């Protein structure tokens, strides 16, 4: 009965369509005829395309009609009745004539024509159909050609219908060849509708998934309890994926890939097990093993679509921006790939993104370097492809020196880090640069209101990959705003204030960075890579004054110049050789050079000539810091008995650090040239106990520093216990030493600055810290919760200050090198995190309660709040995905940082009867800046490109860029950066120097693939 | 419960001692005392001027302070005179005396100590008169005046102590050596920086007036010399004044002087 109605409806529609087609002459129908090949060639033919609904998208089922002998394509089109069947209204029709050539040639010509017309067909071959009206063609003929594989269903006008799989649908009643449309019976129509039935997209995907997961291999396992080793790679670019989690699905046991993407997984139950690979930005990938897979050099390619590769099937799913779970204690991982989802000032910035996490301060807009758990940025070790980067700020710290286009993976260890890292008291940021697309050339670029950038990925052969990324600022809206923000003070306090007008004569300020990585894989076991990191800020805020007319009229001549040139940056390079000796032994050796330089010349000079009298003005400061680090290190990882991993290594660094500070033309107040070397070794292990529920990682690091001629031992230990599958307890302890420190040069009136210096064991002792950390985490399907508590005990921290007179007379100014003050301190805190990992709405809430205190004898016996001390910090990050849009909002609230200010004044009468005014300051850091808060919003629109991929919503398009709109500090909160004090005629003038107000930004990024 | 005991241990870290923040303005007293042989013991005590109108001062009244001064270990309380001046007129300062003062102020004890230095030895001057031609800027046509030789002061200083030379015109209405134009007339005393050597040169242009000048050479202590460094607070650097006074600021120091006269003539 139902069928009857359906048939009736169909007939009705058919009649309607026929009437429509009769009313419209064939020329009025929207068919188009094309030529294939050149006239005179054997396969020269003309074919006609027609879509009843006038949509020529490739994403629709297609019926190719092979016409009867003697008809051209237009005639085949005119005679065809299929196009009038309502079920095929959304289909595409291609009409081809049957050429007057031998049959095999005829088939061959159709093959090439079909290859051409259905190339990159986007809807799967299941939806490609062939209707053959040339009765000279037999099914046996088709079987000899590739046409049988190209179409899912082939229907002969008088023969059986054959499916791609070879099944035959018996045609009970042969369809008569006829040019008469009415000759198609209802049954025939019904059969045709059934034969050419469109397979829905969702079903296609499911079929593909099932086929790949279950049909590829469903035989018995052949190998049991074996060791599997290999590499995890990006399936599109071939980039190795470092620190990805590789686990066995059935028992949850797993390992992490190393920094080159290699892994060794012991005790895999069988060669039909499923391996899960979890990598941020790629979600969870399923790799189903088969007996034929290689047990070593096994490649898992992570791409967001099921593919078949090297006998493994992988499937990607959920994507994340940040990951806390499945990592060690106090560890956060963020993916540079997803950074554009977050609001930004001018550049997507990995360091800023980390600052949104608990335990990392977010209220220091002027520092890209991270304040982690009460530590200062210099206490955070930053390694880039294995070598150390000493300075990460661009443009007064508002942007980090890391170009996201060149980064692959970044991890932050907030404390309790393992023995292979050293030389820092607080934390480690481990950055791994991209190697570049291993498969094909790629190029891309981005443009924002701050800067522009370009990158190119150039593979050469199968063994060489390279990437070069360049970025440069331009003096646009954002640059100028920040630049002026920093330089306002100098503009107003100088002679520019008042009735003189300043004339800006130089405007050459800019920053740039250039990253390059060149990777050569001479064998499957070796990787040799050369990585280069270079960036410079060139800030010129000089200006000059000319004599204004009203002064010139009075015979006064003015010639005044302010030179204010700052140049700082890094040049670092490292050559790394990694070798996988066998599935148990892996080594990694790096030689590197890292240079940080900073020079600031600030000179006010000039003369005022009046009444033949010349008054010269000449004052200024000169500050120069140059750090050179020559390093060598070699790490070896050995997998012992499956459940114990041993890691050890040797390292050595030679430092050459110069610093000088001078005022005006005098001898430098401080002029240090320090050389020193550190050599050492470390050993650490990781063992799994209690059925792998307990993981203990003890380690010992030993260093010798020639500056003090002493050995330093650093025992460390971390442990994690899975109480249940969801609840884990983690703890860590560690001793840490730091030999090269960035010392703060305290300046109450103009804002403090800092400089790198090498410990000398005397005025600048080797600083040390002990970490105690404990935490709980609760990890469920879509959410992650954690709470961590830490205590950090600091000794021998150093600060430099000129506000204390060295106690000697003028002329002996070099004694200012005595003005290093040492103290001790501690930092303690509680961090709470709640994260929604997956879903349309994701994000996290974080709260940090902390206290960082120091005690320096020079400031008294009492502990005082360290400069970076923030008591409460709350951060909320919300992300939303809607089709091609990503929306995000971040809100940061933190209580104010401490500061010191002038508090009072008094006079002392001298022996000559004159008197002098003196100023006192508050006790150290006893004042607090106002609370800091701001809201940022962003919207990001993905630029997509269609590709030939199949089966998945996200895979048949490829993201090739994005357009982002960002609003920084949306409600324009005035956040204080620091206070400046100027003494004029015995008066103190306080100026609040503020952070950035509301700042919109537009950014566009694009890449070829 | 057992598994949570570990956490409790960790939370103990949090309960480490708390440090209260110090007040933003430290109302520490300003002490000023130059103790010179032959003079009575006297100490001037004042308050600082706070920048903030909200700054909290200590309750102590200066006039009610109990100021003690010990001379070579013998302590006496000073008497309050007026305007922050405390004194002991029964004792005269002598060379080599070791003097210490202390008084309670707020929560702390303010104290300081000094030793009276020896009298300068062998003070001499290169000339007893100095002839300076009067200089009038409006009469430049007649040429610049001739510049005489500078005055050299010398003394013995085998230990590298600090000395300060102060030059003072002691006339009642001295005649200027130059035309000051529209500027205010300079003081009769001019200021020099402390030195560590045994000579000091006074350039003739330093003398602004004719007449008798008293040249005083002070033998001073290091803490007084340091005061001259500290007056250099600029916008580039706010210097904390050095002081030998605990829980206070200012100067409590012994001095010893010798004097010569110099006649400046036209």
mmCIF file of N, CA and C in Angstrom, chain A residues 620-683:
data_model
loop_
_atom_site.group_PDB
_atom_site.id
_atom_site.type_symbol
_atom_site.label_atom_id
_atom_site.label_comp_id
_atom_site.label_asym_id
_atom_site.label_seq_id
_atom_site.Cartn_x
_atom_site.Cartn_y
_atom_site.Cartn_z
ATOM 1 N N UNK A 620 73.162 61.165 31.057
ATOM 2 C CA UNK A 620 72.602 59.972 30.443
ATOM 3 C C UNK A 620 73.039 58.713 31.148
ATOM 4 N N UNK A 621 72.508 57.631 30.664
ATOM 5 C CA UNK A 621 72.906 56.327 31.195
ATOM 6 C C UNK A 621 73.275 55.413 30.045
ATOM 7 N N UNK A 622 74.195 54.532 30.322
ATOM 8 C CA UNK A 622 74.636 53.566 29.313
ATOM 9 C C UNK A 622 74.604 52.191 29.971
ATOM 10 N N UNK A 623 73.875 51.324 29.366
ATOM 11 C CA UNK A 623 73.734 50.003 29.965
ATOM 12 C C UNK A 623 73.965 48.959 28.881
ATOM 13 N N UNK A 624 74.778 47.994 29.183
ATOM 14 C CA UNK A 624 75.083 46.979 28.172
ATOM 15 C C UNK A 624 75.198 45.621 28.843
ATOM 16 N N UNK A 625 74.561 44.667 28.248
ATOM 17 C CA UNK A 625 74.583 43.303 28.783
ATOM 18 C C UNK A 625 74.793 42.348 27.616
ATOM 19 N N UNK A 626 75.735 41.469 27.766
ATOM 20 C CA UNK A 626 76.013 40.531 26.676
ATOM 21 C C UNK A 626 76.302 39.160 27.285
ATOM 22 N N UNK A 627 75.488 38.209 26.916
ATOM 23 C CA UNK A 627 75.631 36.865 27.477
ATOM 24 C C UNK A 627 75.897 35.881 26.349
ATOM 25 N N UNK A 628 76.909 35.077 26.530
ATOM 26 C CA UNK A 628 77.195 34.034 25.542
ATOM 27 C C UNK A 628 77.222 32.693 26.260
ATOM 28 N N UNK A 629 76.540 31.759 25.673
ATOM 29 C CA UNK A 629 76.433 30.429 26.275
ATOM 30 C C UNK A 629 76.843 29.421 25.207
ATOM 31 N N UNK A 630 77.907 28.701 25.485
ATOM 32 C CA UNK A 630 78.338 27.615 24.591
ATOM 33 C C UNK A 630 78.048 26.320 25.341
ATOM 34 N N UNK A 631 77.219 25.493 24.761
ATOM 35 C CA UNK A 631 76.785 24.308 25.509
ATOM 36 C C UNK A 631 76.932 23.029 24.713
ATOM 37 N N UNK A 632 77.053 21.984 25.489
ATOM 38 C CA UNK A 632 77.072 20.636 24.936
ATOM 39 C C UNK A 632 76.258 19.777 25.872
ATOM 40 N N UNK A 633 75.446 18.902 25.314
ATOM 41 C CA UNK A 633 74.792 17.938 26.195
ATOM 42 C C UNK A 633 74.433 16.689 25.418
ATOM 43 N N UNK A 634 74.432 15.620 26.140
ATOM 44 C CA UNK A 634 74.094 14.349 25.518
ATOM 45 C C UNK A 634 73.208 13.582 26.484
ATOM 46 N N UNK A 635 72.065 13.160 25.995
ATOM 47 C CA UNK A 635 71.118 12.413 26.824
ATOM 48 C C UNK A 635 70.952 11.015 26.248
ATOM 49 N N UNK A 636 70.898 10.068 27.139
ATOM 50 C CA UNK A 636 70.700 8.679 26.702
ATOM 51 C C UNK A 636 69.524 8.098 27.484
ATOM 52 N N UNK A 637 68.626 7.479 26.763
ATOM 53 C CA UNK A 637 67.488 6.826 27.414
ATOM 54 C C UNK A 637 67.591 5.330 27.158
ATOM 55 N N UNK A 638 67.490 4.566 28.219
ATOM 56 C CA UNK A 638 67.578 3.115 28.073
ATOM 57 C C UNK A 638 66.382 2.478 28.757
ATOM 58 N N UNK A 639 65.740 1.641 28.027
ATOM 59 C CA UNK A 639 64.544 0.993 28.532
ATOM 60 C C UNK A 639 64.955 -0.331 29.179
ATOM 61 N N UNK A 640 64.857 -0.371 30.497
ATOM 62 C CA UNK A 640 65.356 -1.518 31.232
ATOM 63 C C UNK A 640 64.172 -2.361 31.689
ATOM 64 N N UNK A 641 64.138 -3.557 31.367
ATOM 65 C CA UNK A 641 63.111 -4.523 31.812
ATOM 66 C C UNK A 641 61.685 -4.061 31.562
ATOM 67 N N UNK A 642 61.493 -3.229 30.654
ATOM 68 C CA UNK A 642 60.121 -2.865 30.316
ATOM 69 C C UNK A 642 59.492 -1.871 31.258
ATOM 70 N N UNK A 643 59.617 -2.097 32.556
ATOM 71 C CA UNK A 643 58.919 -1.222 33.491
ATOM 72 C C UNK A 643 59.831 -0.170 34.105
ATOM 73 N N UNK A 644 61.066 -0.208 33.747
ATOM 74 C CA UNK A 644 62.000 0.779 34.268
ATOM 75 C C UNK A 644 62.713 1.458 33.093
ATOM 76 N N UNK A 645 62.651 2.753 33.077
ATOM 77 C CA UNK A 645 63.373 3.501 32.051
ATOM 78 C C UNK A 645 64.484 4.276 32.736
ATOM 79 N N UNK A 646 65.678 4.107 32.218
ATOM 80 C CA UNK A 646 66.818 4.837 32.763
ATOM 81 C C UNK A 646 67.185 5.948 31.802
ATOM 82 N N UNK A 647 67.470 7.095 32.353
ATOM 83 C CA UNK A 647 67.883 8.197 31.500
ATOM 84 C C UNK A 647 69.076 8.876 32.157
ATOM 85 N N UNK A 648 70.063 9.154 31.385
ATOM 86 C CA UNK A 648 71.249 9.793 31.946
ATOM 87 C C UNK A 648 71.890 10.676 30.913
ATOM 88 N N UNK A 649 72.832 11.441 31.352
ATOM 89 C CA UNK A 649 73.475 12.299 30.380
ATOM 90 C C UNK A 649 74.586 13.119 30.981
ATOM 91 N N UNK A 650 75.301 13.770 30.100
ATOM 92 C CA UNK A 650 76.345 14.701 30.514
ATOM 93 C C UNK A 650 76.042 16.047 29.882
ATOM 94 N N UNK A 651 76.515 17.100 30.509
ATOM 95 C CA UNK A 651 76.266 18.423 29.969
ATOM 96 C C UNK A 651 77.405 19.353 30.365
ATOM 97 N N UNK A 652 77.546 20.379 29.616
ATOM 98 C CA UNK A 652 78.564 21.384 29.928
ATOM 99 C C UNK A 652 78.189 22.707 29.286
ATOM 100 N N UNK A 653 78.413 23.772 30.028
ATOM 101 C CA UNK A 653 78.124 25.102 29.483
ATOM 102 C C UNK A 653 79.259 26.043 29.862
ATOM 103 N N UNK A 654 79.697 26.788 28.897
ATOM 104 C CA UNK A 654 80.687 27.821 29.180
ATOM 105 C C UNK A 654 80.001 29.171 29.010
ATOM 106 N N UNK A 655 80.065 29.976 30.057
ATOM 107 C CA UNK A 655 79.415 31.288 30.030
ATOM 108 C C UNK A 655 80.436 32.400 29.848
ATOM 109 N N UNK A 656 80.008 33.396 29.125
ATOM 110 C CA UNK A 656 80.808 34.609 28.994
ATOM 111 C C UNK A 656 79.795 35.757 29.085
ATOM 112 N N UNK A 657 79.722 36.367 30.263
ATOM 113 C CA UNK A 657 78.666 37.367 30.498
ATOM 114 C C UNK A 657 79.287 38.701 30.893
ATOM 115 N N UNK A 658 78.971 39.718 30.147
ATOM 116 C CA UNK A 658 79.460 41.068 30.451
ATOM 117 C C UNK A 658 78.278 41.962 30.800
ATOM 118 N N UNK A 659 78.515 42.839 31.763
ATOM 119 C CA UNK A 659 77.486 43.829 32.062
ATOM 120 C C UNK A 659 78.164 45.116 32.491
ATOM 121 N N UNK A 660 77.722 46.197 31.954
ATOM 122 C CA UNK A 660 78.228 47.483 32.446
ATOM 123 C C UNK A 660 77.092 48.484 32.518
ATOM 124 N N UNK A 661 77.202 49.345 33.514
ATOM 125 C CA UNK A 661 76.192 50.383 33.716
ATOM 126 C C UNK A 661 76.921 51.663 34.075
ATOM 127 N N UNK A 662 76.668 52.689 33.329
ATOM 128 C CA UNK A 662 77.353 53.951 33.587
ATOM 129 C C UNK A 662 76.360 55.088 33.503
ATOM 130 N N UNK A 663 76.636 56.112 34.271
ATOM 131 C CA UNK A 663 75.834 57.330 34.185
ATOM 132 C C UNK A 663 76.696 58.434 33.598
ATOM 133 N N UNK A 664 76.145 59.145 32.664
ATOM 134 C CA UNK A 664 76.829 60.192 31.907
ATOM 135 C C UNK A 664 78.149 59.636 31.363
ATOM 136 N N UNK A 665 79.208 60.410 31.445
ATOM 137 C CA UNK A 665 80.457 59.964 30.839
ATOM 138 C C UNK A 665 81.414 59.355 31.851
ATOM 139 N N UNK A 666 80.938 59.226 33.065
ATOM 140 C CA UNK A 666 81.841 58.773 34.115
ATOM 141 C C UNK A 666 82.228 57.316 33.885
ATOM 142 N N UNK A 667 83.145 56.887 34.678
ATOM 143 C CA UNK A 667 83.520 55.481 34.672
ATOM 144 C C UNK A 667 82.273 54.667 35.010
ATOM 145 N N UNK A 668 82.151 53.473 34.462
ATOM 146 C CA UNK A 668 80.950 52.693 34.760
ATOM 147 C C UNK A 668 80.780 52.470 36.259
ATOM 148 N N UNK A 669 79.550 52.590 36.722
ATOM 149 C CA UNK A 669 79.268 52.279 38.116
ATOM 150 C C UNK A 669 79.454 50.792 38.349
ATOM 151 N N UNK A 670 79.159 50.056 37.318
ATOM 152 C CA UNK A 670 79.289 48.615 37.431
ATOM 153 C C UNK A 670 79.823 48.112 36.104
ATOM 154 N N UNK A 671 80.867 47.362 36.176
ATOM 155 C CA UNK A 671 81.459 46.840 34.939
ATOM 156 C C UNK A 671 81.980 45.450 35.234
ATOM 157 N N UNK A 672 81.221 44.483 34.808
ATOM 158 C CA UNK A 672 81.608 43.106 35.129
ATOM 159 C C UNK A 672 81.838 42.317 33.869
ATOM 160 N N UNK A 673 82.843 41.524 33.910
ATOM 161 C CA UNK A 673 83.103 40.590 32.813
ATOM 162 C C UNK A 673 83.325 39.233 33.465
ATOM 163 N N UNK A 674 82.344 38.391 33.358
ATOM 164 C CA UNK A 674 82.408 37.107 34.054
ATOM 165 C C UNK A 674 82.513 35.955 33.071
ATOM 166 N N UNK A 675 83.382 35.052 33.392
ATOM 167 C CA UNK A 675 83.491 33.810 32.625
ATOM 168 C C UNK A 675 83.354 32.661 33.596
ATOM 169 N N UNK A 676 82.794 31.609 33.124
ATOM 170 C CA UNK A 676 82.680 30.451 33.993
ATOM 171 C C UNK A 676 82.147 29.263 33.229
ATOM 172 N N UNK A 677 82.348 28.125 33.806
ATOM 173 C CA UNK A 677 81.877 26.906 33.134
ATOM 174 C C UNK A 677 81.214 25.990 34.147
ATOM 175 N N UNK A 678 80.230 25.292 33.633
ATOM 176 C CA UNK A 678 79.531 24.300 34.449
ATOM 177 C C UNK A 678 79.596 22.983 33.685
ATOM 178 N N UNK A 679 79.989 21.946 34.350
ATOM 179 C CA UNK A 679 79.922 20.621 33.732
ATOM 180 C C UNK A 679 79.223 19.701 34.710
ATOM 181 N N UNK A 680 78.596 18.699 34.191
ATOM 182 C CA UNK A 680 77.899 17.807 35.098
ATOM 183 C C UNK A 680 77.309 16.597 34.426
ATOM 184 N N UNK A 681 76.644 15.859 35.242
ATOM 185 C CA UNK A 681 76.012 14.642 34.754
ATOM 186 C C UNK A 681 74.724 14.412 35.531
ATOM 187 N N UNK A 682 73.846 13.635 34.972
ATOM 188 C CA UNK A 682 72.617 13.317 35.699
ATOM 189 C C UNK A 682 72.181 11.894 35.391
ATOM 190 N N UNK A 683 71.396 11.383 36.293
ATOM 191 C CA UNK A 683 70.829 10.053 36.102
ATOM 192 C C UNK A 683 69.431 10.072 36.696
#
